């Protein structure tokens, strides 16, 4: 059945509102119900009216008219932000996030409508009958009321099928993450009634904001830093305390060290697997003669 055909059977244009469709359906259902109308063809007409009404309510249309995924609209993902320190970005951390999202409305089971009893004793007012055959269960349209259904808009969700709720989640932020990176929390976003009426949820996109730590930067799995040395210290060698993200480490600087030489402090990088790479920055004196005098005195 085409959507245009369904509206023609009901006797309305596709611009009609849901309320207009509902009123027209009730009017036609009363007019052609087999219990009230004994004219030839009334029963077939009644069946077509019910079929058209259910078709319009479901929002279905054949492939020539619409994409099957157009029968529902997918809510947007939720975007959240969290701030972490540079140290937390290197070694990883956890964050408790509280936010608002939509969840399935339980009273109407996410349908937005509360189905009313249509008064049919054969199906108990549901419009459908259940037939059990061994281990197989069949659900079919009631052959007495022909699936006639009535419903009221759900008051809890105002017909949307979802309600706003406050929720919280504990997020594990992995080490090695950079400023501006986005973590995708699958299925932690908004509820929607998806394709084939399956309950689905959008995602949460968590934007990570890393507070810089002066003197430190990230390169691959390593933390980078620099160590200032005087020319004399680089020539004669020395012992220096180097700051790491956890504590100060005492390191021996070899004699005759050169500018931009690198010192490796193991397991002080990402997740304690990477290293801290310390690059030497040799500061040359303004008065080279004074340096020569110092070196001569050491001899």
mmCIF file of C-alpha atoms in Angstrom:
data_model
loop_
_atom_site.group_PDB
_atom_site.id
_atom_site.type_symbol
_atom_site.label_atom_id
_atom_site.label_comp_id
_atom_site.label_asym_id
_atom_site.label_seq_id
_atom_site.Cartn_x
_atom_site.Cartn_y
_atom_site.Cartn_z
ATOM 1 C CA UNK A 1 0.000 0.000 0.000
ATOM 2 C CA UNK A 2 1.182 3.501 -0.811
ATOM 3 C CA UNK A 3 0.829 6.345 1.640
ATOM 4 C CA UNK A 4 -1.240 8.325 -0.859
ATOM 5 C CA UNK A 5 -3.557 5.316 -1.289
ATOM 6 C CA UNK A 6 -4.038 5.049 2.465
ATOM 7 C CA UNK A 7 -5.033 8.707 2.714
ATOM 8 C CA UNK A 8 -7.439 8.270 -0.229
ATOM 9 C CA UNK A 9 -9.170 5.387 1.549
ATOM 10 C CA UNK A 10 -9.545 7.525 4.681
ATOM 11 C CA UNK A 11 -10.722 10.403 2.513
ATOM 12 C CA UNK A 12 -8.162 13.001 3.560
ATOM 13 C CA UNK A 13 -5.129 14.703 2.039
ATOM 14 C CA UNK A 14 -1.614 13.983 3.260
ATOM 15 C CA UNK A 15 -1.571 17.441 4.835
ATOM 16 C CA UNK A 16 -4.128 16.288 7.429
ATOM 17 C CA UNK A 17 -3.074 16.273 11.083
ATOM 18 C CA UNK A 18 -2.996 13.136 13.220
ATOM 19 C CA UNK A 19 -6.054 14.386 15.052
ATOM 20 C CA UNK A 20 -7.914 14.822 11.738
ATOM 21 C CA UNK A 21 -6.990 11.289 10.704
ATOM 22 C CA UNK A 22 -8.143 9.894 14.043
ATOM 23 C CA UNK A 23 -11.524 11.662 13.841
ATOM 24 C CA UNK A 24 -12.092 10.588 10.235
ATOM 25 C CA UNK A 25 -11.207 6.995 11.074
ATOM 26 C CA UNK A 26 -13.711 6.875 13.944
ATOM 27 C CA UNK A 27 -16.409 8.294 11.701
ATOM 28 C CA UNK A 28 -15.807 5.767 8.901
ATOM 29 C CA UNK A 29 -15.364 2.857 11.316
ATOM 30 C CA UNK A 30 -18.817 3.497 12.784
ATOM 31 C CA UNK A 31 -20.337 3.872 9.331
ATOM 32 C CA UNK A 32 -18.950 0.638 7.839
ATOM 33 C CA UNK A 33 -18.662 -1.639 10.896
ATOM 34 C CA UNK A 34 -20.205 -5.017 9.986
ATOM 35 C CA UNK A 35 -22.330 -5.015 13.145
ATOM 36 C CA UNK A 36 -24.016 -1.798 12.008
ATOM 37 C CA UNK A 37 -23.778 -1.847 8.213
ATOM 38 C CA UNK A 38 -25.180 -4.956 6.528
ATOM 39 C CA UNK A 39 -24.821 -3.662 2.969
ATOM 40 C CA UNK A 40 -22.736 -5.743 0.527
ATOM 41 C CA UNK A 41 -19.094 -4.715 0.552
ATOM 42 C CA UNK A 42 -19.321 -2.934 3.930
ATOM 43 C CA UNK A 43 -17.125 -5.510 5.633
ATOM 44 C CA UNK A 44 -14.414 -5.265 2.972
ATOM 45 C CA UNK A 45 -14.587 -1.485 3.169
ATOM 46 C CA UNK A 46 -14.226 -1.655 6.946
ATOM 47 C CA UNK A 47 -11.116 -3.851 6.620
ATOM 48 C CA UNK A 48 -9.524 -1.425 4.155
ATOM 49 C CA UNK A 49 -10.283 1.530 6.438
ATOM 50 C CA UNK A 50 -8.579 -0.222 9.361
ATOM 51 C CA UNK A 51 -5.619 -1.209 7.211
ATOM 52 C CA UNK A 52 -5.203 2.345 5.904
ATOM 53 C CA UNK A 53 -5.484 3.863 9.373
ATOM 54 C CA UNK A 54 -2.868 1.511 10.846
ATOM 55 C CA UNK A 55 -0.623 2.189 7.845
ATOM 56 C CA UNK A 56 -0.819 5.956 8.329
ATOM 57 C CA UNK A 57 -0.232 5.648 12.094
ATOM 58 C CA UNK A 58 2.871 3.551 11.583
ATOM 59 C CA UNK A 59 4.312 6.070 9.121
ATOM 60 C CA UNK A 60 5.172 3.316 6.635
ATOM 61 C CA UNK A 61 5.478 3.678 2.874
ATOM 62 C CA UNK A 62 6.839 1.465 0.146
ATOM 63 C CA UNK A 63 10.336 1.814 -1.279
ATOM 64 C CA UNK A 64 9.146 3.940 -4.184
ATOM 65 C CA UNK A 65 8.161 6.719 -1.821
ATOM 66 C CA UNK A 66 10.643 6.775 1.014
ATOM 67 C CA UNK A 67 13.700 5.255 2.527
ATOM 68 C CA UNK A 68 12.805 2.687 5.220
ATOM 69 C CA UNK A 69 14.962 4.556 7.704
ATOM 70 C CA UNK A 70 12.861 7.714 7.241
ATOM 71 C CA UNK A 71 10.070 6.286 9.410
ATOM 72 C CA UNK A 72 11.863 7.439 12.527
ATOM 73 C CA UNK A 73 13.972 10.410 13.404
ATOM 74 C CA UNK A 74 17.189 9.783 15.257
ATOM 75 C CA UNK A 75 17.959 12.138 18.109
ATOM 76 C CA UNK A 76 21.327 13.830 18.234
ATOM 77 C CA UNK A 77 24.308 12.635 20.212
ATOM 78 C CA UNK A 78 25.051 14.305 23.540
ATOM 79 C CA UNK A 79 28.251 16.349 23.778
ATOM 80 C CA UNK A 80 29.955 16.731 27.161
ATOM 81 C CA UNK A 81 33.222 18.339 28.250
ATOM 82 C CA UNK A 82 35.588 17.438 31.063
ATOM 83 C CA UNK A 83 38.862 18.992 32.206
ATOM 84 C CA UNK A 84 41.853 16.900 33.314
ATOM 85 C CA UNK A 85 45.430 17.711 34.308
ATOM 86 C CA UNK A 86 48.405 16.940 32.086
ATOM 87 C CA UNK A 87 49.475 14.255 34.551
ATOM 88 C CA UNK A 88 46.029 12.620 34.316
ATOM 89 C CA UNK A 89 46.250 12.722 30.518
ATOM 90 C CA UNK A 90 49.536 10.771 30.684
ATOM 91 C CA UNK A 91 48.703 8.159 33.302
ATOM 92 C CA UNK A 92 44.934 7.968 32.792
ATOM 93 C CA UNK A 93 42.147 8.764 35.242
ATOM 94 C CA UNK A 94 38.451 8.335 35.978
ATOM 95 C CA UNK A 95 35.657 10.895 35.934
ATOM 96 C CA UNK A 96 32.103 10.827 37.274
ATOM 97 C CA UNK A 97 29.857 12.584 34.764
ATOM 98 C CA UNK A 98 26.300 13.728 35.526
ATOM 99 C CA UNK A 99 24.067 14.849 32.667
ATOM 100 C CA UNK A 100 20.500 14.899 31.350
ATOM 101 C CA UNK A 101 19.263 12.584 28.616
ATOM 102 C CA UNK A 102 16.014 11.117 27.305
ATOM 103 C CA UNK A 103 14.942 7.637 28.331
ATOM 104 C CA UNK A 104 12.150 5.334 27.283
ATOM 105 C CA UNK A 105 8.735 6.186 28.705
ATOM 106 C CA UNK A 106 7.625 3.084 30.602
ATOM 107 C CA UNK A 107 3.839 3.724 30.877
ATOM 108 C CA UNK A 108 3.445 3.748 27.061
ATOM 109 C CA UNK A 109 6.460 1.497 26.362
ATOM 110 C CA UNK A 110 8.010 4.227 24.225
ATOM 111 C CA UNK A 111 5.029 4.424 21.845
ATOM 112 C CA UNK A 112 3.662 7.790 22.949
ATOM 113 C CA UNK A 113 0.148 6.347 22.968
ATOM 114 C CA UNK A 114 -1.809 4.320 25.532
ATOM 115 C CA UNK A 115 -3.907 1.697 23.740
ATOM 116 C CA UNK A 116 -7.502 1.636 24.953
ATOM 117 C CA UNK A 117 -9.756 -1.377 25.211
ATOM 118 C CA UNK A 118 -11.939 -1.357 22.071
ATOM 119 C CA UNK A 119 -14.654 -3.429 23.747
ATOM 120 C CA UNK A 120 -14.214 -6.566 21.668
ATOM 121 C CA UNK A 121 -14.710 -9.692 23.785
ATOM 122 C CA UNK A 122 -13.032 -11.956 21.244
ATOM 123 C CA UNK A 123 -9.594 -10.332 21.599
ATOM 124 C CA UNK A 124 -10.033 -8.692 24.992
ATOM 125 C CA UNK A 125 -10.114 -5.270 23.396
ATOM 126 C CA UNK A 126 -6.555 -5.339 22.016
ATOM 127 C CA UNK A 127 -7.464 -5.795 18.335
ATOM 128 C CA UNK A 128 -5.191 -8.846 18.076
ATOM 129 C CA UNK A 129 -5.498 -12.536 18.938
ATOM 130 C CA UNK A 130 -2.740 -14.961 19.882
ATOM 131 C CA UNK A 131 -2.699 -18.509 18.511
ATOM 132 C CA UNK A 132 -0.331 -21.106 19.954
ATOM 133 C CA UNK A 133 0.672 -24.108 17.905
ATOM 134 C CA UNK A 134 3.160 -26.360 19.674
ATOM 135 C CA UNK A 135 6.191 -24.120 20.297
ATOM 136 C CA UNK A 136 5.102 -21.481 17.781
ATOM 137 C CA UNK A 137 3.094 -18.388 18.670
ATOM 138 C CA UNK A 138 1.153 -16.436 16.039
ATOM 139 C CA UNK A 139 -0.273 -12.949 16.549
ATOM 140 C CA UNK A 140 -2.972 -11.974 14.091
ATOM 141 C CA UNK A 141 -5.643 -9.336 13.620
ATOM 142 C CA UNK A 142 -8.858 -10.112 15.443
ATOM 143 C CA UNK A 143 -11.506 -11.427 13.015
ATOM 144 C CA UNK A 144 -14.309 -9.850 15.039
ATOM 145 C CA UNK A 145 -13.204 -6.235 15.481
ATOM 146 C CA UNK A 146 -10.776 -6.382 12.535
ATOM 147 C CA UNK A 147 -7.973 -4.876 14.555
ATOM 148 C CA UNK A 148 -9.847 -1.722 15.410
ATOM 149 C CA UNK A 149 -7.748 0.223 17.904
ATOM 150 C CA UNK A 150 -8.159 3.346 19.966
ATOM 151 C CA UNK A 151 -5.552 5.168 21.964
ATOM 152 C CA UNK A 152 -4.925 8.227 24.086
ATOM 153 C CA UNK A 153 -1.816 10.328 24.088
ATOM 154 C CA UNK A 154 0.483 9.302 26.930
ATOM 155 C CA UNK A 155 0.405 11.986 29.614
ATOM 156 C CA UNK A 156 3.817 11.065 31.051
ATOM 157 C CA UNK A 157 5.718 11.811 27.842
ATOM 158 C CA UNK A 158 3.159 14.030 26.024
ATOM 159 C CA UNK A 159 3.148 11.590 23.131
ATOM 160 C CA UNK A 160 6.904 11.658 22.453
ATOM 161 C CA UNK A 161 7.633 8.169 23.802
ATOM 162 C CA UNK A 162 10.554 9.443 25.897
ATOM 163 C CA UNK A 163 11.121 11.337 29.139
ATOM 164 C CA UNK A 164 14.016 13.448 30.445
ATOM 165 C CA UNK A 165 16.074 11.832 33.194
ATOM 166 C CA UNK A 166 19.216 12.711 35.126
ATOM 167 C CA UNK A 167 21.918 10.090 34.820
ATOM 168 C CA UNK A 168 25.552 9.597 35.779
ATOM 169 C CA UNK A 169 28.374 7.447 34.468
ATOM 170 C CA UNK A 170 31.913 6.676 35.605
ATOM 171 C CA UNK A 171 34.266 7.111 32.653
ATOM 172 C CA UNK A 172 37.717 5.597 32.355
ATOM 173 C CA UNK A 173 39.932 8.099 30.503
ATOM 174 C CA UNK A 174 42.953 6.292 29.028
ATOM 175 C CA UNK A 175 46.510 7.519 29.350
ATOM 176 C CA UNK A 176 48.056 9.191 26.305
ATOM 177 C CA UNK A 177 45.028 11.298 25.439
ATOM 178 C CA UNK A 178 45.575 14.779 23.995
ATOM 179 C CA UNK A 179 43.755 18.072 24.429
ATOM 180 C CA UNK A 180 40.651 18.174 22.233
ATOM 181 C CA UNK A 181 40.393 14.396 21.808
ATOM 182 C CA UNK A 182 36.847 12.993 21.910
ATOM 183 C CA UNK A 183 35.834 9.817 23.690
ATOM 184 C CA UNK A 184 32.762 8.050 22.285
ATOM 185 C CA UNK A 185 30.555 6.540 24.985
ATOM 186 C CA UNK A 186 28.454 4.120 22.967
ATOM 187 C CA UNK A 187 24.759 3.906 23.821
ATOM 188 C CA UNK A 188 24.945 6.408 26.694
ATOM 189 C CA UNK A 189 22.973 9.153 24.929
ATOM 190 C CA UNK A 190 19.313 9.752 24.124
ATOM 191 C CA UNK A 191 16.664 7.064 23.706
ATOM 192 C CA UNK A 192 14.798 6.635 20.442
ATOM 193 C CA UNK A 193 12.485 4.042 18.965
ATOM 194 C CA UNK A 194 14.580 2.913 16.031
ATOM 195 C CA UNK A 195 14.194 0.855 12.890
ATOM 196 C CA UNK A 196 11.851 -2.143 13.307
ATOM 197 C CA UNK A 197 10.733 -0.535 16.604
ATOM 198 C CA UNK A 198 13.928 -1.553 18.371
ATOM 199 C CA UNK A 199 14.929 0.421 21.471
ATOM 200 C CA UNK A 200 18.132 2.300 20.708
ATOM 201 C CA UNK A 201 20.293 5.022 22.237
ATOM 202 C CA UNK A 202 22.574 7.620 20.711
ATOM 203 C CA UNK A 203 26.140 8.124 21.957
ATOM 204 C CA UNK A 204 27.808 10.580 24.288
ATOM 205 C CA UNK A 205 30.782 12.440 22.801
ATOM 206 C CA UNK A 206 33.096 13.432 25.647
ATOM 207 C CA UNK A 207 35.511 16.243 24.713
ATOM 208 C CA UNK A 208 38.735 16.091 26.745
ATOM 209 C CA UNK A 209 40.302 19.414 27.795
ATOM 210 C CA UNK A 210 43.863 18.955 29.079
ATOM 211 C CA UNK A 211 45.344 21.643 31.323
ATOM 212 C CA UNK A 212 48.971 22.264 30.187
ATOM 213 C CA UNK A 213 51.857 21.518 32.555
ATOM 214 C CA UNK A 214 54.714 24.001 32.166
ATOM 215 C CA UNK A 215 57.888 22.345 30.916
ATOM 216 C CA UNK A 216 56.184 19.141 29.747
ATOM 217 C CA UNK A 217 54.730 17.973 26.452
ATOM 218 C CA UNK A 218 53.576 14.696 24.916
ATOM 219 C CA UNK A 219 55.197 12.955 21.960
ATOM 220 C CA UNK A 220 53.794 9.556 21.013
ATOM 221 C CA UNK A 221 54.074 7.535 24.268
ATOM 222 C CA UNK A 222 56.782 9.734 25.757
ATOM 223 C CA UNK A 223 56.828 12.834 27.924
ATOM 224 C CA UNK A 224 59.246 15.511 26.754
ATOM 225 C CA UNK A 225 61.065 18.031 28.957
ATOM 226 C CA UNK A 226 64.280 20.079 28.910
ATOM 227 C CA UNK A 227 67.135 20.551 31.346
ATOM 228 C CA UNK A 228 69.195 23.748 31.380
ATOM 229 C CA UNK A 229 72.950 23.252 31.890
ATOM 230 C CA UNK A 230 75.783 25.706 31.959
ATOM 231 C CA UNK A 231 78.604 25.059 29.523
ATOM 232 C CA UNK A 232 80.873 24.244 32.455
ATOM 233 C CA UNK A 233 78.423 21.624 33.769
ATOM 234 C CA UNK A 234 78.172 20.040 30.342
ATOM 235 C CA UNK A 235 81.961 19.865 29.966
ATOM 236 C CA UNK A 236 82.838 18.567 33.418
ATOM 237 C CA UNK A 237 79.731 16.554 34.142
ATOM 238 C CA UNK A 238 77.425 16.969 37.129
ATOM 239 C CA UNK A 239 74.471 15.586 39.084
ATOM 240 C CA UNK A 240 71.046 17.161 38.581
ATOM 241 C CA UNK A 241 67.553 16.717 39.958
ATOM 242 C CA UNK A 242 65.048 16.370 37.156
ATOM 243 C CA UNK A 243 61.355 16.979 37.698
ATOM 244 C CA UNK A 244 58.982 14.250 36.538
ATOM 245 C CA UNK A 245 55.182 14.110 36.777
ATOM 246 C CA UNK A 246 55.467 12.110 39.992
ATOM 247 C CA UNK A 247 58.675 13.155 41.788
ATOM 248 C CA UNK A 248 62.207 14.501 41.371
ATOM 249 C CA UNK A 249 64.773 12.061 40.002
ATOM 250 C CA UNK A 250 68.537 12.498 40.506
ATOM 251 C CA UNK A 251 70.474 11.980 37.260
ATOM 252 C CA UNK A 252 74.202 11.956 36.494
ATOM 253 C CA UNK A 253 75.165 14.140 33.532
ATOM 254 C CA UNK A 254 78.174 12.724 31.683
ATOM 255 C CA UNK A 255 81.206 14.949 30.993
ATOM 256 C CA UNK A 256 81.404 16.451 27.525
ATOM 257 C CA UNK A 257 77.639 16.342 27.049
ATOM 258 C CA UNK A 258 76.425 18.186 23.981
ATOM 259 C CA UNK A 259 73.566 20.566 23.293
ATOM 260 C CA UNK A 260 70.324 18.650 22.570
ATOM 261 C CA UNK A 261 71.690 15.377 23.938
ATOM 262 C CA UNK A 262 68.858 13.276 25.413
ATOM 263 C CA UNK A 263 68.502 11.555 28.762
ATOM 264 C CA UNK A 264 65.886 8.818 29.203
ATOM 265 C CA UNK A 265 64.003 8.349 32.466
ATOM 266 C CA UNK A 266 62.256 4.986 32.129
ATOM 267 C CA UNK A 267 58.543 4.391 32.785
ATOM 268 C CA UNK A 268 57.705 8.049 33.293
ATOM 269 C CA UNK A 269 55.745 8.288 30.048
ATOM 270 C CA UNK A 270 52.252 7.165 29.014
ATOM 271 C CA UNK A 271 50.777 4.581 31.398
ATOM 272 C CA UNK A 272 54.243 4.115 32.964
ATOM 273 C CA UNK A 273 55.276 2.271 29.798
ATOM 274 C CA UNK A 274 56.696 5.164 27.817
ATOM 275 C CA UNK A 275 59.691 7.186 28.946
ATOM 276 C CA UNK A 276 60.430 10.754 29.879
ATOM 277 C CA UNK A 277 62.905 12.152 27.375
ATOM 278 C CA UNK A 278 64.946 15.030 28.763
ATOM 279 C CA UNK A 279 66.698 17.195 26.172
ATOM 280 C CA UNK A 280 69.795 19.091 27.352
ATOM 281 C CA UNK A 281 69.853 22.837 26.775
ATOM 282 C CA UNK A 282 73.421 24.135 27.042
ATOM 283 C CA UNK A 283 73.597 27.795 28.076
ATOM 284 C CA UNK A 284 76.779 29.416 26.807
ATOM 285 C CA UNK A 285 78.413 32.155 28.914
ATOM 286 C CA UNK A 286 78.817 35.724 27.726
ATOM 287 C CA UNK A 287 82.412 35.885 28.997
ATOM 288 C CA UNK A 288 84.362 32.874 27.677
ATOM 289 C CA UNK A 289 87.583 34.031 29.387
ATOM 290 C CA UNK A 290 86.021 33.553 32.798
ATOM 291 C CA UNK A 291 85.097 30.009 31.876
ATOM 292 C CA UNK A 292 88.690 29.296 30.823
ATOM 293 C CA UNK A 293 89.908 30.570 34.173
ATOM 294 C CA UNK A 294 87.538 28.259 36.033
ATOM 295 C CA UNK A 295 88.650 25.267 33.984
ATOM 296 C CA UNK A 296 92.344 26.095 34.609
ATOM 297 C CA UNK A 297 91.688 26.260 38.335
ATOM 298 C CA UNK A 298 90.104 22.793 38.249
ATOM 299 C CA UNK A 299 93.268 21.437 36.613
#
